CSV table of C-alpha atoms and ligand atoms in Angstrom, one decimal:
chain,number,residue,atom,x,y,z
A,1,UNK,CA,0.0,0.0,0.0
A,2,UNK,CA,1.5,3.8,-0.7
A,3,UNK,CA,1.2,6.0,2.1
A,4,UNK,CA,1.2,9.4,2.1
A,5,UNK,CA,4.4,11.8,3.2
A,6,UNK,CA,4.2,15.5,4.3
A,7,UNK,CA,8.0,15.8,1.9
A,8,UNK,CA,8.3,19.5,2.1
A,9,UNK,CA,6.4,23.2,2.8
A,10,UNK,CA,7.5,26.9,1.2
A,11,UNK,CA,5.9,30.2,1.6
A,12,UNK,CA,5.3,33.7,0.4
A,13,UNK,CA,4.5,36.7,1.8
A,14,UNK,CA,4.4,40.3,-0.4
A,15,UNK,CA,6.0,42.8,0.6
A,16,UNK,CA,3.8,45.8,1.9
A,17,UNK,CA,3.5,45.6,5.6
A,18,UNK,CA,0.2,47.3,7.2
A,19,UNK,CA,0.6,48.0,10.7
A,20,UNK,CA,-1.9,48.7,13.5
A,21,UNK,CA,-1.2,51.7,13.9
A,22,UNK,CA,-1.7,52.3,10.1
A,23,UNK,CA,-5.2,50.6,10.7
A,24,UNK,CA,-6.2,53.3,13.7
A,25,UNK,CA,-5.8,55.9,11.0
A,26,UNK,CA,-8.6,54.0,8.7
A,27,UNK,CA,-11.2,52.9,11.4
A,28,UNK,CA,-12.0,53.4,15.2
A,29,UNK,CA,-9.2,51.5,17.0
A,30,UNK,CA,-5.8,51.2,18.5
A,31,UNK,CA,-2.7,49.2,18.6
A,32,UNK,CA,-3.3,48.2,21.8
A,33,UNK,CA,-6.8,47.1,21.3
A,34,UNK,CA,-5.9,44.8,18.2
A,35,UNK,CA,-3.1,43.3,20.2
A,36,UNK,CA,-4.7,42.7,23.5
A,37,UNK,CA,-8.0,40.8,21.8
A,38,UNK,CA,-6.0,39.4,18.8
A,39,UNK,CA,-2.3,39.5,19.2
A,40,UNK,CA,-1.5,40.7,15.7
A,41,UNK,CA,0.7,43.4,15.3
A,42,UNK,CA,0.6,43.6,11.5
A,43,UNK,CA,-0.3,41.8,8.5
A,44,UNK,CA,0.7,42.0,4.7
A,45,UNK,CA,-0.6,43.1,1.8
A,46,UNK,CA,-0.5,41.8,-2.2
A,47,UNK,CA,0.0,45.1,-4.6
A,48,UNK,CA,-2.8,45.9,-6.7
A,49,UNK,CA,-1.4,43.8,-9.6
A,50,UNK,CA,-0.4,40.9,-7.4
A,51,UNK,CA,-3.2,38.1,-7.4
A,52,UNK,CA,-3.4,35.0,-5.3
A,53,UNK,CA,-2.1,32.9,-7.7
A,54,UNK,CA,1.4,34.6,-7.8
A,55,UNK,CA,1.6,34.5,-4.4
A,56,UNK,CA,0.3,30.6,-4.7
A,57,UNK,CA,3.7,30.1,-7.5
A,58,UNK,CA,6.4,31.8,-5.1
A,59,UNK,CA,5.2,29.5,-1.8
A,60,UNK,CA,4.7,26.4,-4.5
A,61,UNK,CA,8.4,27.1,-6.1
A,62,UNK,CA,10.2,27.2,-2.8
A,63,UNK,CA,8.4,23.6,-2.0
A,64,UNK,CA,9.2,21.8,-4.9
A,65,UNK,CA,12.3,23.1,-4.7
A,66,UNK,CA,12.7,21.6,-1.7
A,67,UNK,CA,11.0,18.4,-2.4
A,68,UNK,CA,13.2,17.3,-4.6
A,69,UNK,CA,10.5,16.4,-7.1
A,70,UNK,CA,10.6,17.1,-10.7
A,71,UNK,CA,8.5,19.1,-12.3
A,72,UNK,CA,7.2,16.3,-14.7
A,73,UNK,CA,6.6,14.1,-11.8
A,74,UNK,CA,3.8,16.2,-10.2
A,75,UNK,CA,0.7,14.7,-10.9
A,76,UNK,CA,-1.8,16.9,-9.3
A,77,UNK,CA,-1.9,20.3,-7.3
A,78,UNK,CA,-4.6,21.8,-5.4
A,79,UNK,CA,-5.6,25.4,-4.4
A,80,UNK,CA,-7.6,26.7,-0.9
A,81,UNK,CA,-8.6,29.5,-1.4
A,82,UNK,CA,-11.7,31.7,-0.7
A,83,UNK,CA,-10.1,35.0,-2.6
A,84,UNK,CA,-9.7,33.3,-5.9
A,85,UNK,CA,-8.0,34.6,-9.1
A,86,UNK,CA,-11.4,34.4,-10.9
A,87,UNK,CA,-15.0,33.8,-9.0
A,88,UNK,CA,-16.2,31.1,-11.3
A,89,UNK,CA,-13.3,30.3,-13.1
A,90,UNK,CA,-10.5,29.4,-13.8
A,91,UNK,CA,-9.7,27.8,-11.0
A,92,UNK,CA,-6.8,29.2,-9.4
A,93,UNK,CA,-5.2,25.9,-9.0
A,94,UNK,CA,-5.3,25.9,-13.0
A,95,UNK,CA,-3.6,29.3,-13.4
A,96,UNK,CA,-0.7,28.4,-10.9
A,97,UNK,CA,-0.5,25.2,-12.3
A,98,UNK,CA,0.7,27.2,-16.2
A,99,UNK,CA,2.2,29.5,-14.3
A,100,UNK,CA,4.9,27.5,-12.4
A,101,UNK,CA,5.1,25.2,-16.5
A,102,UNK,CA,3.4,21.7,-15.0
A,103,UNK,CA,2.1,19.8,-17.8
A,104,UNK,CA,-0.2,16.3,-17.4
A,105,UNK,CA,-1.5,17.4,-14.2
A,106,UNK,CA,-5.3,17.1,-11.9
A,107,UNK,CA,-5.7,21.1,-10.8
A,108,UNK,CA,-8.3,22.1,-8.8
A,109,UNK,CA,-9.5,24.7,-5.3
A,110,UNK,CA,-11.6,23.7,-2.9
A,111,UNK,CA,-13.4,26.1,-0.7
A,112,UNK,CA,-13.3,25.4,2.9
A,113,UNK,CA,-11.9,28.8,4.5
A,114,UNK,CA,-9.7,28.9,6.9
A,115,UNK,CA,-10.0,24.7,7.4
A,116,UNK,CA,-8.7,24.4,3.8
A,117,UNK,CA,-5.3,23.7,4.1
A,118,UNK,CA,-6.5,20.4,5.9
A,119,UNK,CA,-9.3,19.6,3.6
A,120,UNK,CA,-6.4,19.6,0.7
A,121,UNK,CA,-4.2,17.9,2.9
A,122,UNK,CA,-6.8,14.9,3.3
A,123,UNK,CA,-7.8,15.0,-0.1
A,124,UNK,CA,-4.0,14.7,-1.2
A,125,UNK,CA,-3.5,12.2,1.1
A,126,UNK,CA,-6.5,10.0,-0.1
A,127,UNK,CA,-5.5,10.1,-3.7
A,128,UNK,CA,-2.2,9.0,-3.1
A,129,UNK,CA,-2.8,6.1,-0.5
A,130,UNK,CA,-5.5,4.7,-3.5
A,131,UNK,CA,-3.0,4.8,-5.7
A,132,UNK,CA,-4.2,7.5,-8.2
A,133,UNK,CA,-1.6,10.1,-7.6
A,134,UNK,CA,2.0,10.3,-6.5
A,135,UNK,CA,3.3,13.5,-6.4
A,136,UNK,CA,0.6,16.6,-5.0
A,137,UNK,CA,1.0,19.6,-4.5
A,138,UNK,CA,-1.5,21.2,-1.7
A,139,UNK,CA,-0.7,25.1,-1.7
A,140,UNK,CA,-3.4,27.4,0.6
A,141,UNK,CA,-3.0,30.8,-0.7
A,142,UNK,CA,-5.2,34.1,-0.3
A,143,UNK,CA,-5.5,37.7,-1.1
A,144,UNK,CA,-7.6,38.3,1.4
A,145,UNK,CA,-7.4,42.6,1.2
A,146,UNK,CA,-9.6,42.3,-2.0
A,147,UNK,CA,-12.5,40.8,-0.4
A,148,UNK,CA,-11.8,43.0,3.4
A,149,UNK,CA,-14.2,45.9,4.2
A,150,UNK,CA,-11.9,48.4,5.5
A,151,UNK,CA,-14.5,51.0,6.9
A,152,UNK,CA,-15.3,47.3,9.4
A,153,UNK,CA,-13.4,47.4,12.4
A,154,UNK,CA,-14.5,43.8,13.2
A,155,UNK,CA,-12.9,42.2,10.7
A,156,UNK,CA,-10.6,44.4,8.8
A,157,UNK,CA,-8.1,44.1,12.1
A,158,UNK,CA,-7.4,40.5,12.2
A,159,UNK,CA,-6.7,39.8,8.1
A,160,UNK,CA,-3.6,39.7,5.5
A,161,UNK,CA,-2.7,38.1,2.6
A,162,UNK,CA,0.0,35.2,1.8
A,163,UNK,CA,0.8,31.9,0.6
A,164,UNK,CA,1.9,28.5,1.5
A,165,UNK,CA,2.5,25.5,0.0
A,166,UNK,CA,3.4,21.6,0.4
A,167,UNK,CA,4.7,18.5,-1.3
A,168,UNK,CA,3.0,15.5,-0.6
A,169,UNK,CA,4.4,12.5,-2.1
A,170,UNK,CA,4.0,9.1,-2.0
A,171,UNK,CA,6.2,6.4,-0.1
A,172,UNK,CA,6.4,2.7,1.0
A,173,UNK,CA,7.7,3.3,4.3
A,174,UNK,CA,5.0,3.3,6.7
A,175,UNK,CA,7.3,5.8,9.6
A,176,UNK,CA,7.2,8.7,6.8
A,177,UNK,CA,3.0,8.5,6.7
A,178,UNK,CA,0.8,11.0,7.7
A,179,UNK,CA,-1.4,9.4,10.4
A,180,UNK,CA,-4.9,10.7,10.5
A,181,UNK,CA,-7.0,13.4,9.4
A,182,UNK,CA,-10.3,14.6,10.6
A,183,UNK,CA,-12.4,17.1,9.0
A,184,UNK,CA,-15.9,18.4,9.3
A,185,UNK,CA,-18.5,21.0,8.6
A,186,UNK,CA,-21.8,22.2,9.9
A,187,UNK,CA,-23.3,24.7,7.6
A,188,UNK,CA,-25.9,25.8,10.8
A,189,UNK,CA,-23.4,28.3,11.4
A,190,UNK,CA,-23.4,29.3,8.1
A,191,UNK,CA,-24.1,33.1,8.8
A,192,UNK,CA,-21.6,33.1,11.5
A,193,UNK,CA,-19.0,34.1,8.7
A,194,UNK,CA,-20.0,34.9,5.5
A,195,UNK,CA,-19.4,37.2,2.2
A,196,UNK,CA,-23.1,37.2,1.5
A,197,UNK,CA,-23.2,38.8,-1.9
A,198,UNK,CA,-21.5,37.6,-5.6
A,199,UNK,CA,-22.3,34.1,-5.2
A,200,UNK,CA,-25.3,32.3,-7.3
A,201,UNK,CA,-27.4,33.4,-4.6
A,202,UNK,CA,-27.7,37.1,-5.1
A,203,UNK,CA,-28.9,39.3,-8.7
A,204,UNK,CA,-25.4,41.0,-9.5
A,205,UNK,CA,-27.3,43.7,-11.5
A,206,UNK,CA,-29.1,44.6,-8.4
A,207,UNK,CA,-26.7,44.8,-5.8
A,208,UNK,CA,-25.6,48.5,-6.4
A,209,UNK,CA,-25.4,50.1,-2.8
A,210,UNK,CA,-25.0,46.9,-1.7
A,211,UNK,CA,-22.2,45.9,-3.4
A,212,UNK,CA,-19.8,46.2,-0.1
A,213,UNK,CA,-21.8,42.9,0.5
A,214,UNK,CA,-19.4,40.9,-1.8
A,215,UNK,CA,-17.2,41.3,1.5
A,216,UNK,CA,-16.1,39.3,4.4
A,217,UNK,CA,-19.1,39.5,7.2
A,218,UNK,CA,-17.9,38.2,10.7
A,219,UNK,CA,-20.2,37.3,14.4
A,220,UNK,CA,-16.8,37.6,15.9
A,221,UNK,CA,-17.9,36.7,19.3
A,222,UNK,CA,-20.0,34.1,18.7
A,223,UNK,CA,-17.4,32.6,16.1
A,224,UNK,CA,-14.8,32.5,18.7
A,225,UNK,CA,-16.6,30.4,21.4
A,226,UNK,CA,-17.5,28.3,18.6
A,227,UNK,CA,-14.2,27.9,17.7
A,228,UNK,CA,-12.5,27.6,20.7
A,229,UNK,CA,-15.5,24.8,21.6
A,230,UNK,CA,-15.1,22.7,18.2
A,231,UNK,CA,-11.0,22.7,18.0
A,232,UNK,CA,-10.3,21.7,21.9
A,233,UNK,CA,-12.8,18.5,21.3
A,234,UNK,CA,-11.3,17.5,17.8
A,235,UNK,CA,-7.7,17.4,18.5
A,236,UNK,CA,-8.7,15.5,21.9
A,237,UNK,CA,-10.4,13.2,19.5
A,238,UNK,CA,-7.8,13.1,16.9
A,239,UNK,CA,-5.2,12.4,19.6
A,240,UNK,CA,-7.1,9.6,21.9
A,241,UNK,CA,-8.4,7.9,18.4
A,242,UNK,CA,-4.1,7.6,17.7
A,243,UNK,CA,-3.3,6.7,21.4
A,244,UNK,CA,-1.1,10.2,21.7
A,245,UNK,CA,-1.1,12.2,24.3
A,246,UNK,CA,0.3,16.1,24.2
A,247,UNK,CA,3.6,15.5,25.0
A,248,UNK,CA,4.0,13.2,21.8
A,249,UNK,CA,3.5,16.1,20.1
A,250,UNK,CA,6.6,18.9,18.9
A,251,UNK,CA,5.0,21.4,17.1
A,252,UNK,CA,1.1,22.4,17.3
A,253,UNK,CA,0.7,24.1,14.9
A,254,UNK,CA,-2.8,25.8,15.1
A,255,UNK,CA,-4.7,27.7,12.3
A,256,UNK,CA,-3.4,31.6,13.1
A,257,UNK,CA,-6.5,33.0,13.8
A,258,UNK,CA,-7.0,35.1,17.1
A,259,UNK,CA,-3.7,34.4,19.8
A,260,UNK,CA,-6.4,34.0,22.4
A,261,UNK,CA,-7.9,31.4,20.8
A,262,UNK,CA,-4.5,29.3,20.5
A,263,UNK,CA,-3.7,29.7,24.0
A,264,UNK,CA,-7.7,28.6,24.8
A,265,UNK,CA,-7.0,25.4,22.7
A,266,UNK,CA,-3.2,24.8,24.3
A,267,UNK,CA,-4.2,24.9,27.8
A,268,UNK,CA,-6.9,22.7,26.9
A,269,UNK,CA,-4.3,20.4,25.8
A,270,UNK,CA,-2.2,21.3,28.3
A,271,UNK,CA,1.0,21.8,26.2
A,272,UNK,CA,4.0,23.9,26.6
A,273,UNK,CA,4.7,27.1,25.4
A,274,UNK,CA,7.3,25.9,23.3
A,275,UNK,CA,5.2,23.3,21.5
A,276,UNK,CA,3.0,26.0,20.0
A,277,UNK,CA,3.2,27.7,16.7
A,278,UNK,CA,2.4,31.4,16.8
A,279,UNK,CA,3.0,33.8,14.0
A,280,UNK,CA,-0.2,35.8,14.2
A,281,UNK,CA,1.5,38.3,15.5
A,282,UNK,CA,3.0,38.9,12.2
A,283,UNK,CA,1.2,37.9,9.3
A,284,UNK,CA,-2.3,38.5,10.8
A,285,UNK,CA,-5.5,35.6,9.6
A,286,UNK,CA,-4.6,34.3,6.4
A,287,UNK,CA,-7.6,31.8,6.3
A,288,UNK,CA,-6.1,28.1,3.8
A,289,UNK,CA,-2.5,29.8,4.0
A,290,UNK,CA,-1.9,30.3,7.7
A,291,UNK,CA,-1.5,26.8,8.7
A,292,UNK,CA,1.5,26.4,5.9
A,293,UNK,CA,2.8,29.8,6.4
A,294,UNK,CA,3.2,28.6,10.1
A,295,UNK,CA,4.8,25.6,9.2
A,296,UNK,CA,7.3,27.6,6.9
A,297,UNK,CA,8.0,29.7,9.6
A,298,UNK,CA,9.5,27.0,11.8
A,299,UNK,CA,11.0,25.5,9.2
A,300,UNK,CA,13.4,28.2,7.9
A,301,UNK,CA,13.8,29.3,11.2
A,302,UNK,CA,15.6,26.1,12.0
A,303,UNK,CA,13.2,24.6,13.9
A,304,UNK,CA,11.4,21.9,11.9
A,305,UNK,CA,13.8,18.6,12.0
A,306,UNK,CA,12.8,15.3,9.9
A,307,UNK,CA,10.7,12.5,11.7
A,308,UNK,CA,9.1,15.6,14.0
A,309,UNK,CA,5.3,15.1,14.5
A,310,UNK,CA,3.1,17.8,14.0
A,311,UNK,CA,-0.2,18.7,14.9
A,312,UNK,CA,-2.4,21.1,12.7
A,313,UNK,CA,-5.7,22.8,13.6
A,314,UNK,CA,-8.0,24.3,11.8
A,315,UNK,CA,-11.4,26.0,12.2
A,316,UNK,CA,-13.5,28.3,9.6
A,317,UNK,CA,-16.4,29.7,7.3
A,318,UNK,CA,-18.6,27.2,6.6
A,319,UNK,CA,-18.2,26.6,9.5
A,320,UNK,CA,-15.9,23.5,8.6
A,321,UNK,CA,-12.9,22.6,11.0
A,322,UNK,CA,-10.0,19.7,10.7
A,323,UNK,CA,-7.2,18.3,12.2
A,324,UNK,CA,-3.8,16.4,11.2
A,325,UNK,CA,-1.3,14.6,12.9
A,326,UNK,CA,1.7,15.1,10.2
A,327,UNK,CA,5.1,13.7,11.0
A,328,UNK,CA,7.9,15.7,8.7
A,329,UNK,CA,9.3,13.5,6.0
A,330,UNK,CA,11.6,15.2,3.5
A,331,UNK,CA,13.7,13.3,1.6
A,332,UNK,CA,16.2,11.6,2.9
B,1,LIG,O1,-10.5,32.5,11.0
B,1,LIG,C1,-11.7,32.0,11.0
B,1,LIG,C2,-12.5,32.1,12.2
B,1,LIG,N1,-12.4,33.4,12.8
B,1,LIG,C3,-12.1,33.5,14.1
B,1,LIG,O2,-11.9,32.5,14.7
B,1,LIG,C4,-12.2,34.9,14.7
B,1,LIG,C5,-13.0,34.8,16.0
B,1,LIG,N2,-13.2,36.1,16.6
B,1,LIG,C6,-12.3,36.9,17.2
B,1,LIG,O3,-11.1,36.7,17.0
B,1,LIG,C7,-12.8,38.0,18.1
B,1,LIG,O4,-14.1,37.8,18.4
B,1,LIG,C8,-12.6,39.4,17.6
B,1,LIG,C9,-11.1,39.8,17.6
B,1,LIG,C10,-13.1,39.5,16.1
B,1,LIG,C11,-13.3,40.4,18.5
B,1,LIG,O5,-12.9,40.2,19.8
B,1,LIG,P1,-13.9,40.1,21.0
B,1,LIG,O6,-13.1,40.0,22.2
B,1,LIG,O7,-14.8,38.9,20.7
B,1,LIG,O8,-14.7,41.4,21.0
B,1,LIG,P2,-16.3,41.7,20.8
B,1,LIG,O9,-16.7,41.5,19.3
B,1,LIG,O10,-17.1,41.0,21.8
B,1,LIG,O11,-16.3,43.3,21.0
B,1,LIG,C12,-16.0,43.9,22.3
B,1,LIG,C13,-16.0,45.4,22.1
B,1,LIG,C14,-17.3,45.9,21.4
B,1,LIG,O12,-17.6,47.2,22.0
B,1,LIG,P3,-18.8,47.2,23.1
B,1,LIG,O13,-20.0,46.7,22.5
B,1,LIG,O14,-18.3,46.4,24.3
B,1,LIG,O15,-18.8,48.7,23.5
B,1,LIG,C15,-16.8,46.1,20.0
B,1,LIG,O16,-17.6,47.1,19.4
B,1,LIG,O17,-14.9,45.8,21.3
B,1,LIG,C16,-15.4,46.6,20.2
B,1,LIG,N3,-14.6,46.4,19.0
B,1,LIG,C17,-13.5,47.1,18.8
B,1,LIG,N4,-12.9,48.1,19.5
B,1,LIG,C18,-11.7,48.6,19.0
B,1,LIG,C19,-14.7,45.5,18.1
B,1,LIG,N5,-13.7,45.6,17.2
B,1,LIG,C20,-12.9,46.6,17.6
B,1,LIG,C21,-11.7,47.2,17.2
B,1,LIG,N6,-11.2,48.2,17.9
B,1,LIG,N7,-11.1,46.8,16.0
């Protein structure tokens, strides 16, 4: 049987930083408001030229770079992404796909907000393990700016934009395998986070006022204890289903939304400062690309070493959620 491995992980960030205090000048709030309820300090922003796809290619270079797999041996790659290229199409996963020259490949996106990065993880995983791929590449990127009200205050504080990417290849040896994922959804929550215009749902010619409706909508409160609820009882799950407790696990890496719901989930968990992932602070909510921009972060800060078992966490519109217990297998 092929099992799948989690071979290697790149990421992108453009370049324009915007700060908090750059945001108090826009709408009613401070620096120390945003970093007290959130613990971002700034996010970055694509130029008005950049799309999500370009910053899907630089994260998706820097992991096949790093995979070791040849171009012509990737087989399929996959987008998340809820601030697509294109609304309806072309997929984005299409237009990075040209983009970085693949040829004789599967390209799709899925849409599962901030869970995606988990939902392509599984679906990468379960293609390979049947046998019908061999080399994917799962890559969660988002320009979120073009689809952020910035006259909101509730939710033009907490996002950014990025990318981040992942090779995930087959291999025979069982110790390399990724060893569970869990993901669901409820759509009862549905309005809990929501852009509520621009989809088949509403008249296009008639939105005219209205049009700011084509952006992000958040219940922040009420998505927090919601979130904090649903991703403490998954990873419990995900963990007692794989007899592992927390210590077995080196890197938690958690989707970056809020820090306070991180540290709400760790306790929970009861692990240790240093197991956590944090880089909220920095990059703000990048829904699908925080959980591999997290990831990238330990990695080419030294800190990501082969055979290491990871944790991911996710939670999102939808609402979906999802968890991964992902041991790092680059080539050897
Ligand atoms: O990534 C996918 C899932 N998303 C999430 O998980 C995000 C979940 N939600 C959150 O992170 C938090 O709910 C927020 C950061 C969005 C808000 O924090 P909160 O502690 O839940 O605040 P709140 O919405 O309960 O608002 C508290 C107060 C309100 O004022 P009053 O009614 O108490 O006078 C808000 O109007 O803070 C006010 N407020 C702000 N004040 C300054 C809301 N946003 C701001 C702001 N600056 N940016």
């Amino acid at each position: 049987m092929a099992y799948a491995a989690f071979r290697s992980i790149g990421a992108y960030v453009p370049e324009k930083i915007l700060t908090n205090e750059d945001l108090s000048t826009m709408v009613d709030t401070t620096d120390e408001w945003i970093t007290k309820r959130t613990g971002i300090k700034e996010r970055h922003i694509a130029a008005k030229d950049e799309y999500t796809s370009d910053l899907g290619v630089k994260a998706a270079q820097k992991a096949i770079e790093r995979s070791g797999v040849a171009l012509e041996d990737i087989d399929m790659i996959i987008t998340a992404t809820i601030s697509p290229d294109y609304f309806c199409m072309p997929s984005t996963a299409t237009i990075i796909s040209t983009k970085l020259g693949l040829k004789n490949v599967t390209a799709f996106d899925i849409s599962a907000a901030c869970t995606g990065f988990v939902y392509i993880l599984s679906i990468a995983k379960a293609f390979i393990e049947s046998g019908m791929k061999k080399n994917v590449l799962i890559i969660g990127a988002e320009k979120l700016s073009a689809i952020t009200d910035y006259t909101d205050r509730g939710t033009c504080i907490l996002f950014g934009d990025g990318a981040g990417a992942a090779m995930i290849c087959a291999t025979d040896d069982k110790s390399e395998a990724i060893i569970d994922i869990h993901t669901g959804a409820d759509g009862e929550y549905a309005d809990l986070l929501m852009t509520p215009n621009g989809g088949s749902g509403s008249a296009h010619d008639a939105l005219g006022e209205e049009a700011n409706s084509c952006f992000m909508q958040m219940k922040g409160n009420e998505t927090f204890k919601v979130a904090v609820r649903t991703l403490t009882k998954d990873v419990k799950e995900i963990l007692a289903e794989n007899n592992l407790v927390g210590d077995d696990i080196i890197h938690f890496v958690p989707h970056q939304a809020n820090y306070r719901i991180i540290k709400a989930v760790g306790d929970a968990l009861k692990l240790r400062e240093e197991q956590v992932v944090l880089t909220v602070n920095k990059f703000g909510n990048t829904s699908g690309a925080s959980i591999p921009m997290a990831i990238n972060d330990i990695y080419e800060n030294g800190k990501l070493k082969a055979g290491e078992l990871m944790l991911l966490d996710a939670f999102g519109g939808g609402l979906t959620w999802g968890s991964a217990l992902v041991p790092f297998s680059p080539n050897k």
